[in-house]
Short mmCIF file of C-alpha atoms in Angstrom, two decimals:
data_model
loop_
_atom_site.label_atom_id
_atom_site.label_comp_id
_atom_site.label_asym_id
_atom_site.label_seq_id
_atom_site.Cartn_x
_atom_site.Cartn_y
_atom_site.Cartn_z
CA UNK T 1 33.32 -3.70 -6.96
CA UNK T 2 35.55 -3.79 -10.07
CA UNK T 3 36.50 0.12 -9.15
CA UNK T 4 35.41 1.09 -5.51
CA UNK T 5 35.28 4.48 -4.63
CA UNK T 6 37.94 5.87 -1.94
CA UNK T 7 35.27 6.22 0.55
CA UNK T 8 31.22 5.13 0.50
CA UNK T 9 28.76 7.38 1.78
CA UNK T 10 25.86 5.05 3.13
CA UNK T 11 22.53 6.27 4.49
CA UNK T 12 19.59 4.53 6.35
CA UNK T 13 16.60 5.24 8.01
CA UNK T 14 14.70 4.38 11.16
CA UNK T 15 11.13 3.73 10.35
CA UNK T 16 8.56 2.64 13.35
CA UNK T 17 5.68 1.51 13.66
CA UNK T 18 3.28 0.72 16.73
CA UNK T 19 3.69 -3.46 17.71
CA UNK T 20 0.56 -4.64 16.67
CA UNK T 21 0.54 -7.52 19.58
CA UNK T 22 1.67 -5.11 21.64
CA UNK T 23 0.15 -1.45 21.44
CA UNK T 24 2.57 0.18 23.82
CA UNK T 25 5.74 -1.00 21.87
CA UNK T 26 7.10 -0.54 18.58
CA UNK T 27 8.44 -2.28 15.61
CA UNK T 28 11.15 -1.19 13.47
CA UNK T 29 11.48 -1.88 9.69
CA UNK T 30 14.19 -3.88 8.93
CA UNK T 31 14.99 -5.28 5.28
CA UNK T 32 16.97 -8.76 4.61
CA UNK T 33 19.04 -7.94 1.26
CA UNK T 34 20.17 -10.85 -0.57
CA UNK T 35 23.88 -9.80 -0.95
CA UNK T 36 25.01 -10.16 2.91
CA UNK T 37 23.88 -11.92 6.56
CA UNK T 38 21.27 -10.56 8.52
CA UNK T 39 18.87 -7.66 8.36
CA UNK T 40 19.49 -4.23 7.85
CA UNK T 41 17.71 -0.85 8.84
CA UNK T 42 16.31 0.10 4.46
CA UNK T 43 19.25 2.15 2.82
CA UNK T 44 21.97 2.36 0.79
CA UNK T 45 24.85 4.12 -0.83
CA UNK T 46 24.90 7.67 -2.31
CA UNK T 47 25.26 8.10 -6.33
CA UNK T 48 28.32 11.19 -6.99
CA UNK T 49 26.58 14.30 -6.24
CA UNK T 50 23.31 12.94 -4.67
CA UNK T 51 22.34 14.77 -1.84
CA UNK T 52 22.45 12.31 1.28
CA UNK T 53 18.84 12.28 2.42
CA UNK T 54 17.36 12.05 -1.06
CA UNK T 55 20.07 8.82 -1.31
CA UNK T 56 18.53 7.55 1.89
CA UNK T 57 15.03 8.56 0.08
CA UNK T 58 15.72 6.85 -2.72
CA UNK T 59 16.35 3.56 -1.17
CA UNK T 60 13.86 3.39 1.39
CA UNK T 61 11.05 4.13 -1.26
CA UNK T 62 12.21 1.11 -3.87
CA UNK T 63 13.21 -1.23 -0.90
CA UNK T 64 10.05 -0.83 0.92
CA UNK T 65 7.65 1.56 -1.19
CA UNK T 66 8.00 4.45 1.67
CA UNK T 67 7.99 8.25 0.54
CA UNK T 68 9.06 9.78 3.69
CA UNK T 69 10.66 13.59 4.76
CA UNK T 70 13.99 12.97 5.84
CA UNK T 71 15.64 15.83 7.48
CA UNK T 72 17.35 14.66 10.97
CA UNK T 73 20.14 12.31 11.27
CA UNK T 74 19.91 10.08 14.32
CA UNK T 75 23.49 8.80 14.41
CA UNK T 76 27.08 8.49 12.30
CA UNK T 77 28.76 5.60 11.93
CA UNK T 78 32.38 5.41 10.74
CA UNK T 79 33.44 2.35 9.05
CA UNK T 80 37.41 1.53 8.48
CA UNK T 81 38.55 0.10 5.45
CA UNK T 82 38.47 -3.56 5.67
CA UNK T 83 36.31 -5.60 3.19
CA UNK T 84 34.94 -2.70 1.91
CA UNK T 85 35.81 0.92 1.10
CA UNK T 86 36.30 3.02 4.03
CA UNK T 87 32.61 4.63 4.76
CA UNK T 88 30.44 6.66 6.99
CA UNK T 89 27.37 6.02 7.26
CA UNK T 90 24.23 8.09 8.60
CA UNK T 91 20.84 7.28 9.57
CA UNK T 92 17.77 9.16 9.54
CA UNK T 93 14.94 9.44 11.77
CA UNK T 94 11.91 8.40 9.54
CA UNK T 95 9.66 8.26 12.04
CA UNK T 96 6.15 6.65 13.23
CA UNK T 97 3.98 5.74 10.46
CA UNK T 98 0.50 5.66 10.49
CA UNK T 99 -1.26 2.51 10.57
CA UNK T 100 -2.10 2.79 6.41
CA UNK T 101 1.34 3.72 5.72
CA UNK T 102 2.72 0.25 7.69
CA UNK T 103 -0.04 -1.38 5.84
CA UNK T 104 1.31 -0.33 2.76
CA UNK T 105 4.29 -1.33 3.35
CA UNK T 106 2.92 -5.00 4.14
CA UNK T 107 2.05 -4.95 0.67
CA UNK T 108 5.07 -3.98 -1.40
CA UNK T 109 7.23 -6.01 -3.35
CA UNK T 110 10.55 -5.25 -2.66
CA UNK T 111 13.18 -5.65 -5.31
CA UNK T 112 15.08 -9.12 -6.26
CA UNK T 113 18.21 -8.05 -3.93
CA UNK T 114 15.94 -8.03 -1.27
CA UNK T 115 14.47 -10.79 -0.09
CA UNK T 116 11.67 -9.58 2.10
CA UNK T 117 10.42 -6.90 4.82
CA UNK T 118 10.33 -7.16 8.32
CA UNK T 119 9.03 -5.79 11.31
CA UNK T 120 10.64 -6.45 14.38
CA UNK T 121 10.43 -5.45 18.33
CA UNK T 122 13.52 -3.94 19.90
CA UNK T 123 13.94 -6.72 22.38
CA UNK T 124 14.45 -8.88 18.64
CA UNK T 125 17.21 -7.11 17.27
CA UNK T 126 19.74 -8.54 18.31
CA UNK T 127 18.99 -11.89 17.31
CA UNK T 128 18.41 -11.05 13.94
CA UNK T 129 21.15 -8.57 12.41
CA UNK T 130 24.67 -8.19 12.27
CA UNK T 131 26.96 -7.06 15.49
CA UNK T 132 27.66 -3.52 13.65
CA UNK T 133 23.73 -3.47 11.95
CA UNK T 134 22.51 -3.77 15.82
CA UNK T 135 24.71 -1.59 17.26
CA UNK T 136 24.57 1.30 14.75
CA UNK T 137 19.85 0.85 15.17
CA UNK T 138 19.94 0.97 18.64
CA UNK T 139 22.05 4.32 18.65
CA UNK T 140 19.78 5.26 16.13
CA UNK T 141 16.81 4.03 18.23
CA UNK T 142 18.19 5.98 21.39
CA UNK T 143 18.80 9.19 19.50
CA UNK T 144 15.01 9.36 18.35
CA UNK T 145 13.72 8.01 21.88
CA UNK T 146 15.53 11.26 22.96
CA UNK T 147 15.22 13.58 20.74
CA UNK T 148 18.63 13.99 20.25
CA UNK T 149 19.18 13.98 16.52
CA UNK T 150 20.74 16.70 14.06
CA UNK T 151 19.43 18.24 11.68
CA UNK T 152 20.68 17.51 8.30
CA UNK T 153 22.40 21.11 6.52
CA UNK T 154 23.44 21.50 2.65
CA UNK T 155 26.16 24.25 2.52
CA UNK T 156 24.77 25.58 5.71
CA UNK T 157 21.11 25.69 5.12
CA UNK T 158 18.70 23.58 6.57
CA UNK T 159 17.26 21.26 4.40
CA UNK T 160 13.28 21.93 3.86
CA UNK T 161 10.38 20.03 4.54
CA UNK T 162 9.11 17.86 1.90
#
């Protein structure tokens, strides 16, 4: 980054889907991007004066072709400034898609910075993304398990469906 901002505002979603070997479990949809190690829950940073859930809109729908309502956040993560800029980022429950809308994602062509889509089983996790990456899904995982997100406010208001 030739000028970084002071601080990044990322934002990710959780996105299930039922296992298809194994009806009573799910998958979650994990991208590999070209520019670092290890899959990532779909996301990305927010553009100045983006709303945050149309950022983490935005990305999910080019990185993996999904339109989805994104209104709770499952968890916060705060990142110190080390490599990067300082940044928090948030994830968002996106949900349990139908069994057209995984199979539409099967068939999209991500963009060149990322170099596929994948669906992977809890219990595969942590073999397959970064220390921070797993630790900040599986919050994310727990939260919607729960029910225990938040619901995502702009000056106050609750942000509407759709």
């Amino acid at each position: 980054m030739a000028r970084p901002p002071a601080r990044r505002s990322g934002h990710q979603a959780l996105v299930l889907r039922q296992d298809p070997d194994r009806a009573e479990d799910f998958a979650v949809l994990l991208v590999d991007p070209a520019y670092r190690e290890g899959l990532t829950l779909p996301g990305g940073s927010a553009e100045q004066d983006e709303l945050p859930h149309l950022a983490a809109r935005r990305h999910l729908e080019t990185e993996t072709g999904l339109v989805l309502a994104l209104r709770t956040i499952l968890t916060v993560d705060y990142v110190p400034a080390a490599e990067f800029p300082e940044g928090v980022n948030f994830v968002y429950a996106g949900g349990l898609l139908t069994h057209r809308q995984a199979d539409a994602v099967d068939r999209h062509q991500p963009p060149p910075d990322i170099r596929g889509l994948h669906w992977v089983p809890r219990s595969g996790l942590r073999e397959v993304m970064a220390e921070d990456q797993y630790h900040r899904a599986e919050d994310a995982w727990d939260a919607w398990e729960h029910g225990a997100g938040l619901p995502l406010l702009i000056r106050g208001v609750p942000v509407p469906v759709g």
